[in-house]
Coordinates of C-alpha atoms in Angstrom, one line a residue:
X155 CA 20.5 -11.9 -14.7
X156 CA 19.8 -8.4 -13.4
X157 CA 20.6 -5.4 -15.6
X158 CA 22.9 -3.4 -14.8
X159 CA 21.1 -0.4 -13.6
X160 CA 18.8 -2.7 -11.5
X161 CA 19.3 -2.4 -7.6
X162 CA 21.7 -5.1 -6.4
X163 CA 23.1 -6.1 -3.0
X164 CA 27.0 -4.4 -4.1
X165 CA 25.3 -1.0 -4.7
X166 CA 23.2 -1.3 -1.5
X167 CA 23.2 1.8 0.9
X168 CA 23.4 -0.8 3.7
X169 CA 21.1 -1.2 6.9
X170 CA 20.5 1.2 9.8
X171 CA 22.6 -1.3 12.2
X172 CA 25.0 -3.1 10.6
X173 CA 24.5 -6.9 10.4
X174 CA 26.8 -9.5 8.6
X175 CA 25.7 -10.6 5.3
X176 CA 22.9 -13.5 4.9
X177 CA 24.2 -16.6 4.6
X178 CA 22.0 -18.6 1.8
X179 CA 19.6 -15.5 0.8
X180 CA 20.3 -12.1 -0.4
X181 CA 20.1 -9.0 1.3
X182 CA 16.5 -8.2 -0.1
X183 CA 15.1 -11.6 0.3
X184 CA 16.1 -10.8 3.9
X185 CA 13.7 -8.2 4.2
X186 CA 11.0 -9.5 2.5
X187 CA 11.6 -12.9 4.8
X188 CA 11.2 -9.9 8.2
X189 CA 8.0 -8.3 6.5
X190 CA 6.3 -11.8 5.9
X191 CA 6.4 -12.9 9.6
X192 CA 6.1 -9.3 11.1
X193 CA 3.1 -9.0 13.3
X194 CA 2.1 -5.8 11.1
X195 CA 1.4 -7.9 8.1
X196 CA -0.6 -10.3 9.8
X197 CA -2.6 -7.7 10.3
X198 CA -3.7 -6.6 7.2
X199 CA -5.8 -10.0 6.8
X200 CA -8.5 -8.1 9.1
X201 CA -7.8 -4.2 7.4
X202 CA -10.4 -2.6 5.0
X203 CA -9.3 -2.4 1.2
X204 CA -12.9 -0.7 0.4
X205 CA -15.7 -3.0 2.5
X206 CA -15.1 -3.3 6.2
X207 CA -14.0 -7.0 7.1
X208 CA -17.3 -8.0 8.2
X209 CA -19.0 -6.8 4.7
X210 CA -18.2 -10.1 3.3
X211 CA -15.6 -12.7 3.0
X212 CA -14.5 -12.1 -0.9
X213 CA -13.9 -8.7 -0.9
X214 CA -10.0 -8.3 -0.8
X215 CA -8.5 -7.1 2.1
X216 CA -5.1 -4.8 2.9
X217 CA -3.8 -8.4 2.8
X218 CA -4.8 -9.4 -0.3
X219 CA -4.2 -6.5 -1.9
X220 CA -0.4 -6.6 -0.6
X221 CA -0.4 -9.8 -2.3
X222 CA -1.7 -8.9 -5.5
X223 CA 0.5 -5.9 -6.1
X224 CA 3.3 -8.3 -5.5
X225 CA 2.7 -10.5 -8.0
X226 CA 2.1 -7.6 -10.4
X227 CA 5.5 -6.0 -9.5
X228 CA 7.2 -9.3 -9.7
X229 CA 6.2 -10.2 -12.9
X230 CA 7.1 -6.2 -14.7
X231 CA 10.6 -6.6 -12.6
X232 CA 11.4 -10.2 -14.2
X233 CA 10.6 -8.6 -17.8
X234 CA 12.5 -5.7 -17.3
X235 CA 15.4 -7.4 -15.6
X236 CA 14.9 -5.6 -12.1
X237 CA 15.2 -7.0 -8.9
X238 CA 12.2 -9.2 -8.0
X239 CA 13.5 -9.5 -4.2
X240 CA 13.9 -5.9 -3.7
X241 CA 10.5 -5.3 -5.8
X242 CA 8.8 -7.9 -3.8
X243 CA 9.8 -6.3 -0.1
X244 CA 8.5 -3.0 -1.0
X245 CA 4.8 -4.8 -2.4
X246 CA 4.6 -6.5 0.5
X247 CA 5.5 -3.8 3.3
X248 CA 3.7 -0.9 1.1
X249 CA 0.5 -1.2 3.7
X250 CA 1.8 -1.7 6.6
X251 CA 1.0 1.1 8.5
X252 CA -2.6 1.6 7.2
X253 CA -4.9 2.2 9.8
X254 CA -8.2 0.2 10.1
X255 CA -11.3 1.3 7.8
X256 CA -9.0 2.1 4.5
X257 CA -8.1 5.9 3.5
X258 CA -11.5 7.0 6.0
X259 CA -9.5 5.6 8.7
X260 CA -6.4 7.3 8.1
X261 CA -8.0 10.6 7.0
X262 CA -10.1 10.2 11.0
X263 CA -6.6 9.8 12.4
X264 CA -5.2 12.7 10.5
X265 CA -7.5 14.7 11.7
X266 CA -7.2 14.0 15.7
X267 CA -3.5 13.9 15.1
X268 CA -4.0 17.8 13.4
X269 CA -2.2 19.8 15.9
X270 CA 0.5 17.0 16.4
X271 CA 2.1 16.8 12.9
X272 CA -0.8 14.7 11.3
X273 CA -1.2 11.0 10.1
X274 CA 0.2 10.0 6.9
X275 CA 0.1 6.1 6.3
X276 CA 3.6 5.6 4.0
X277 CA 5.2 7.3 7.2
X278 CA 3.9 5.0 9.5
X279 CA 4.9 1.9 7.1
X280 CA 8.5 3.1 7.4
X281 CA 7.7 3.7 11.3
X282 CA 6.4 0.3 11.6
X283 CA 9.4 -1.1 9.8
X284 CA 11.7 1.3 11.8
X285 CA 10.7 1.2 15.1
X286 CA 7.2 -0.5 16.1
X287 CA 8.0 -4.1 15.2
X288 CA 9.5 -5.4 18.4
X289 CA 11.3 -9.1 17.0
X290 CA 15.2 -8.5 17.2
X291 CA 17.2 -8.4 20.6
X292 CA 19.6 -6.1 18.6
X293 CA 18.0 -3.1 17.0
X294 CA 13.9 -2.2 17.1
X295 CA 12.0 -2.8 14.0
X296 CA 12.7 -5.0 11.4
X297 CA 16.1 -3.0 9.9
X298 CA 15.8 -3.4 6.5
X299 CA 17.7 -2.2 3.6
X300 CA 17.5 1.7 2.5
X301 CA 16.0 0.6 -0.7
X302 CA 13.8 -1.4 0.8
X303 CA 12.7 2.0 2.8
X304 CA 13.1 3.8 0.1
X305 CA 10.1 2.4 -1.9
X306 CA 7.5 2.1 1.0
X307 CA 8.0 5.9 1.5
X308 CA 6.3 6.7 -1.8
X309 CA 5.2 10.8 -0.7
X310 CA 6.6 12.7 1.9
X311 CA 6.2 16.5 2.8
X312 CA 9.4 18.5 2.7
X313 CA 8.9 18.9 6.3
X314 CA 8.9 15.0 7.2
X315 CA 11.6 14.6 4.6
X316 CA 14.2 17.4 6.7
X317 CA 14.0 15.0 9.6
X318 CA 14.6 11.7 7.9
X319 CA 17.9 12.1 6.9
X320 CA 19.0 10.5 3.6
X321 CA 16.5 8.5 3.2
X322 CA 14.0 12.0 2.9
X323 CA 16.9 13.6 0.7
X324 CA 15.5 12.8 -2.6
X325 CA 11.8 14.8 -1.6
X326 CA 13.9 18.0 -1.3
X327 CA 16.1 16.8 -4.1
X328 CA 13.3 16.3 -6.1
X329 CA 15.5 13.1 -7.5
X330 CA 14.0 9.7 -8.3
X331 CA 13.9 6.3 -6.3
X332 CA 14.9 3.3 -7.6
X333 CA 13.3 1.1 -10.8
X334 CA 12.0 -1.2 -8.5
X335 CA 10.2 1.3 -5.9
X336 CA 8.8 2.9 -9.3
X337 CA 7.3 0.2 -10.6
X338 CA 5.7 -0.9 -6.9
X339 CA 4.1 2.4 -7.1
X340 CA 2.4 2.0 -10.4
X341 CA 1.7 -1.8 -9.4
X342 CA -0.1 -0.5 -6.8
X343 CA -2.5 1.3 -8.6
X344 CA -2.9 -1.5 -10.9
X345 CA -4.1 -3.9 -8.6
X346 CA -6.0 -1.7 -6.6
X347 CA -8.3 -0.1 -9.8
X348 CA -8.7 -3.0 -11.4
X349 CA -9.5 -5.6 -8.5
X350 CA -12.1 -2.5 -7.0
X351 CA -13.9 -2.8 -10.2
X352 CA -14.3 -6.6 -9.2
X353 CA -14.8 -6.0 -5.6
X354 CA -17.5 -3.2 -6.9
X355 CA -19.5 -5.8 -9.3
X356 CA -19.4 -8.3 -6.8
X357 CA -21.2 -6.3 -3.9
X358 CA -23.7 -4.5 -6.4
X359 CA -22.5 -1.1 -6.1
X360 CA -21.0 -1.1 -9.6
X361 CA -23.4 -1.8 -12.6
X362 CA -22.2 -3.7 -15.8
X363 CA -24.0 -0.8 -17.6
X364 CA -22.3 1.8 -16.2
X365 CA -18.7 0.3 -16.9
X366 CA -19.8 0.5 -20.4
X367 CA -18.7 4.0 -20.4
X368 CA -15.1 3.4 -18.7
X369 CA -13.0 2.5 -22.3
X370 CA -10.5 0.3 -20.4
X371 CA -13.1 -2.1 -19.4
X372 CA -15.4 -1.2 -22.1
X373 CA -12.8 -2.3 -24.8
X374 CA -12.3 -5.8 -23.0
X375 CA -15.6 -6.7 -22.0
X376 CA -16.7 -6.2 -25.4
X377 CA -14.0 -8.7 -26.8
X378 CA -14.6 -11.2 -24.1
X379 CA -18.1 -10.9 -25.4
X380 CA -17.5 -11.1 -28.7
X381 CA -14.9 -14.4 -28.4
X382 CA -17.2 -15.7 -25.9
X383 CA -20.5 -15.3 -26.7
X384 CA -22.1 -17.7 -24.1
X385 CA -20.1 -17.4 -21.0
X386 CA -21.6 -16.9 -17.8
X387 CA -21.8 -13.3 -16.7
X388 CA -19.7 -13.9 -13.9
X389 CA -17.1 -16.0 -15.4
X390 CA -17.3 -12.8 -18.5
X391 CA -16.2 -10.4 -15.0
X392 CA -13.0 -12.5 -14.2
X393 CA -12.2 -12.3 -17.8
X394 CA -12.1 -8.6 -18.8
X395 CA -10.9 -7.8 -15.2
X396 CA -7.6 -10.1 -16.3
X397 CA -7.5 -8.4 -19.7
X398 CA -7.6 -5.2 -18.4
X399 CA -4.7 -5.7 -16.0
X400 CA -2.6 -7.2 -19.2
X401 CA -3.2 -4.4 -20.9
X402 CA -1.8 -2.2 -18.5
X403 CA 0.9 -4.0 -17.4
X404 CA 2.2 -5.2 -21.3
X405 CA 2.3 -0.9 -22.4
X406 CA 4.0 -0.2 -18.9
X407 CA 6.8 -3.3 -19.5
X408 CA 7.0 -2.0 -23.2
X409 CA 7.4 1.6 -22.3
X410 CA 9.1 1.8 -19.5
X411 CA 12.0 -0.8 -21.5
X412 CA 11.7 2.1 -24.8
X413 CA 12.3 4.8 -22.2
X414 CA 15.2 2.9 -20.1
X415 CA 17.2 2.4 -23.8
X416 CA 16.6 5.9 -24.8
X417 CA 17.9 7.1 -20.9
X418 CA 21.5 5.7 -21.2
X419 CA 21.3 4.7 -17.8
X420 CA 24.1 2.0 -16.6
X421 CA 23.8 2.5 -12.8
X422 CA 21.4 2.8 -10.4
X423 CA 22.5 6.3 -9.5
X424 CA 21.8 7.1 -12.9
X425 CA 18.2 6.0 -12.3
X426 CA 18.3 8.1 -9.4
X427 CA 19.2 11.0 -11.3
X428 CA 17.2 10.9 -14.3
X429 CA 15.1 14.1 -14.6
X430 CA 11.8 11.7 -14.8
X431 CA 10.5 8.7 -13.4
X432 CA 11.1 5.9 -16.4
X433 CA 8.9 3.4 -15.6
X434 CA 5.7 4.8 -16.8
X435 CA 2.8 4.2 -19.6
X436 CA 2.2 5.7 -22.7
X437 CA -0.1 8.5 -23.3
X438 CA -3.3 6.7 -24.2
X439 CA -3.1 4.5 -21.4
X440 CA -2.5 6.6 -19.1
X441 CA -5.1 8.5 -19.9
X442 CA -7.3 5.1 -19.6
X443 CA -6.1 4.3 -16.2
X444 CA -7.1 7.8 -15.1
X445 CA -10.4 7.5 -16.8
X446 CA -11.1 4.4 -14.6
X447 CA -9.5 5.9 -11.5
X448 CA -12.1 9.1 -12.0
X449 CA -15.1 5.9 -12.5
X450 CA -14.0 4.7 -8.8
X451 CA -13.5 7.2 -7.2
X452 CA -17.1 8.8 -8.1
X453 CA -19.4 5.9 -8.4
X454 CA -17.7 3.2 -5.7
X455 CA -15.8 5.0 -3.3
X456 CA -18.3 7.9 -3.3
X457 CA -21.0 5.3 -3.0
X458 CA -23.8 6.1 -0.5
X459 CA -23.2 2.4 1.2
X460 CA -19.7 3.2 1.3
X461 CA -19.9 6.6 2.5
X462 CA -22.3 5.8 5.2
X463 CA -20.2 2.7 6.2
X464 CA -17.3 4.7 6.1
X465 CA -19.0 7.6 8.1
X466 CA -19.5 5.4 10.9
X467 CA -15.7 4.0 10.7
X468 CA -14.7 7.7 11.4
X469 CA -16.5 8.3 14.2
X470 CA -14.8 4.7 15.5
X471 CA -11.6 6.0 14.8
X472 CA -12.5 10.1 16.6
X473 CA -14.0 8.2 20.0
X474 CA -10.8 5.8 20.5
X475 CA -8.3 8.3 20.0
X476 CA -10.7 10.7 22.5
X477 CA -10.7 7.7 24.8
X478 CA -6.9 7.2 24.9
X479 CA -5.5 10.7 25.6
X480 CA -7.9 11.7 28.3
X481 CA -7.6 8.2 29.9
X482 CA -5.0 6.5 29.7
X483 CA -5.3 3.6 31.5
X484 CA -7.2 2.5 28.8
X485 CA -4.4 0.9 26.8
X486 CA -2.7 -2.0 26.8
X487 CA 0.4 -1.8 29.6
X488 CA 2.9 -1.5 26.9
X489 CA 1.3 1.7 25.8
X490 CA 0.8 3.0 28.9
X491 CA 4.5 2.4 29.9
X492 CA 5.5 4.2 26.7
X493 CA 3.4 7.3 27.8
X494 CA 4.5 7.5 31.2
X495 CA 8.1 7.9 29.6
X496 CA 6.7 10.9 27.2
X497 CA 6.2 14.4 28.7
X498 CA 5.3 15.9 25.2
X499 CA 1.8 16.2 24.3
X500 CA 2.9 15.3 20.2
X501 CA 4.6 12.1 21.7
X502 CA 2.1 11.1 23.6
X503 CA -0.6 11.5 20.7
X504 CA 1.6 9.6 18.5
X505 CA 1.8 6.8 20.7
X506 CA -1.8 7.0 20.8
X507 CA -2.2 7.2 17.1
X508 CA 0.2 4.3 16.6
X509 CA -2.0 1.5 18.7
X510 CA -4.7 2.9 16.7
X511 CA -2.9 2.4 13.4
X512 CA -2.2 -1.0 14.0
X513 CA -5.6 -2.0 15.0
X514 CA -7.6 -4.6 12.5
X515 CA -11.4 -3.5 11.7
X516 CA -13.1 -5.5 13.9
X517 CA -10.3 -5.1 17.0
X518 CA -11.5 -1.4 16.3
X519 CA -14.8 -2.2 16.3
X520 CA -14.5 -4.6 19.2
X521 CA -12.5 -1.7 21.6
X522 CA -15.0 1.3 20.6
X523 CA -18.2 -1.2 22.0
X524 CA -15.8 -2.2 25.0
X525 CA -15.6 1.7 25.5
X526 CA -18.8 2.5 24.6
X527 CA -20.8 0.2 26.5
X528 CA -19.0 -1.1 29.7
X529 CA -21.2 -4.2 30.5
X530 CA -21.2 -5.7 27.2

């Protein structure tokens, strides 16, 4: 049983173009059913989460991830009484419009796109959802639900926001999305800290010794340790890593239910209207996740291996856009048609921008040595 203030298909805001109801599913397991098969998530098997796809095969991809963060969201929804379909779409369609090469990628493609309004990847989700994805002889994209929308668009500028309508209404507003897009948000985050701290022991850029000083993992690998004395050093990883995300995820349920009882809220307008987000971790946990975020971000993503790797993905991403808008005939026909029909130079750069988006690492990789070197 969903609470009451949970987002349900009655209080839905309804589809861009109307379609009758679903016949054996609900409205949200619609649109998670469109993201699944959506050429944009198959994708994200070959996209970088933080090693390039050819690093190695157990690192976690944009895939993966998307995966991960799903099964987080779900399982926080189902103890709080939210909507699991509705939490599940947004988990799933959060990365879609990620460029190749992680956040270096999408920080290149910001940059060429500068004087054209810039790249910002939760926009080009809901662009991928809106308009790229070419499956339905009735509308383009995949037309799913506004709250569905709602939740991949997680930041937006107020500028953005102006031209979006309702759906950009809550930026200016400054009111809240639903429970459900909260808690993907926060899921998010979860999986992504957590499973990099795997991802980081695994490839040798993290050392055991200096997670000693992170008290989230500290905490847990020192009770994994102390229960079980002789386990295997990898096996003692897997461990704390699942402890850790428990942790989190058992203060956030607990919290976030303290702060929905204290709110009053009946409704999911109510939600929407509540001065703060409510799903949200105590203090001292907080403060733990951003102690751990602050490790990542200085000893892994910072890494000098990363960095170089990542130096090398930008200059990909600079050449191909280069290539595209001074030669078109370069791109596929489809693209080409679309900028024949653009006169303005923002169009056509977004056009541009959007084959690039949708490009896997190694496609990337593949078209930049095509361009590169003719003859190979």
């Amino acid at each position: 049983m969903l609470a009451a203030f949970a987002a349900q298909d009655a209080t839905s805001r309804g589809r861009q173009y109307p379609e009758p109801a679903p016949a054996n599913r609900s409205e949200y397991q619609r649109d998670r059913d469109r993201i699944i098969h959506s050429a944009a998530f198959r994708r994200l098997e070959y996209k970088t989460q933080v090693f390039i796809n050819h690093e190695g095969d157990l690192f976690r991809t944009r895939l993966t991830h998307s995966i991960e963060v799903a099964q987080i969201a779900r399982s926080i929804a189902r103890a709080l009484s939210l909507n699991e379909d509705l939490t599940e779409a947004i988990a799933l369609a959060h990365d879609l419009g990620h460029t190749p090469f992680g956040h270096s990628g999408q920080d290149a493609l910001n940059e060429c796109l500068r004087d054209y309004g810039g790249f910002e990847h939760n926009l080009q989700s809901l662009r991928v959802v809106d308009v790229l994805e070419e499956r339905y002889a009735e509308f383009p994209g995949l037309n799913l639900t506004f709250e569905t929308r709602e939740g991949i668009l997680k930041h937006c500028s107020p500028k953005n926001a102006r031209v979006l309508g309702e759906l950009g209404k809550r930026f200016l507003e400054k009111t809240q999305p639903s429970l459900e897009a909260q808690l993907v948000n926060i899921a998010d985050e979860i999986a992504y800290n957590n499973h990099d701290v795997d991802d980081g022991l695994r490839s040798g850029l993290l050392k055991l010794e200096q997670l000693q000083g992170v008290t989230l993992f500290a905490e847990q690998h020192a009770e994994v340790r102390r229960r079980y004395p002789d386990i295997a050093p990898r096996r003692a990883i897997y461990e704390t890593v699942r402890r850790m995300i428990n942790q989190v995820v058992t203060d956030l349920i607990e919290n976030s239910r303290r702060l929905i009882e204290i709110s009053g809220i009946e409704h999911i307008d109510n939600v929407r209207h509540h001065p703060e987000p409510l799903i949200v971790y105590t203090p001292a946990v907080a403060e733990k996740s951003r102690e751990l975020k602050r490790f990542l971000r200085q000893h892994l993503y910072a890494h000098e291996q990363v960095t170089r790797m990542m130096g090398e993905a930008v200059k990909v991403v600079h050449d191909l856009f280069a290539a595209f808008m001074r030669d078109s005939r370069l791109l596929p026909t489809q693209y080409q048609d679309k900028l024949q029909a653009q006169d303005d130079p923002a169009g056509r750069a977004r056009i541009v921008a959007d084959y690039i988006a949708g490009m896997t690492d190694r496609y990337a990789l593949r078209e930049h040595t095509r361009l590169s070197n003719p003859g190979v």
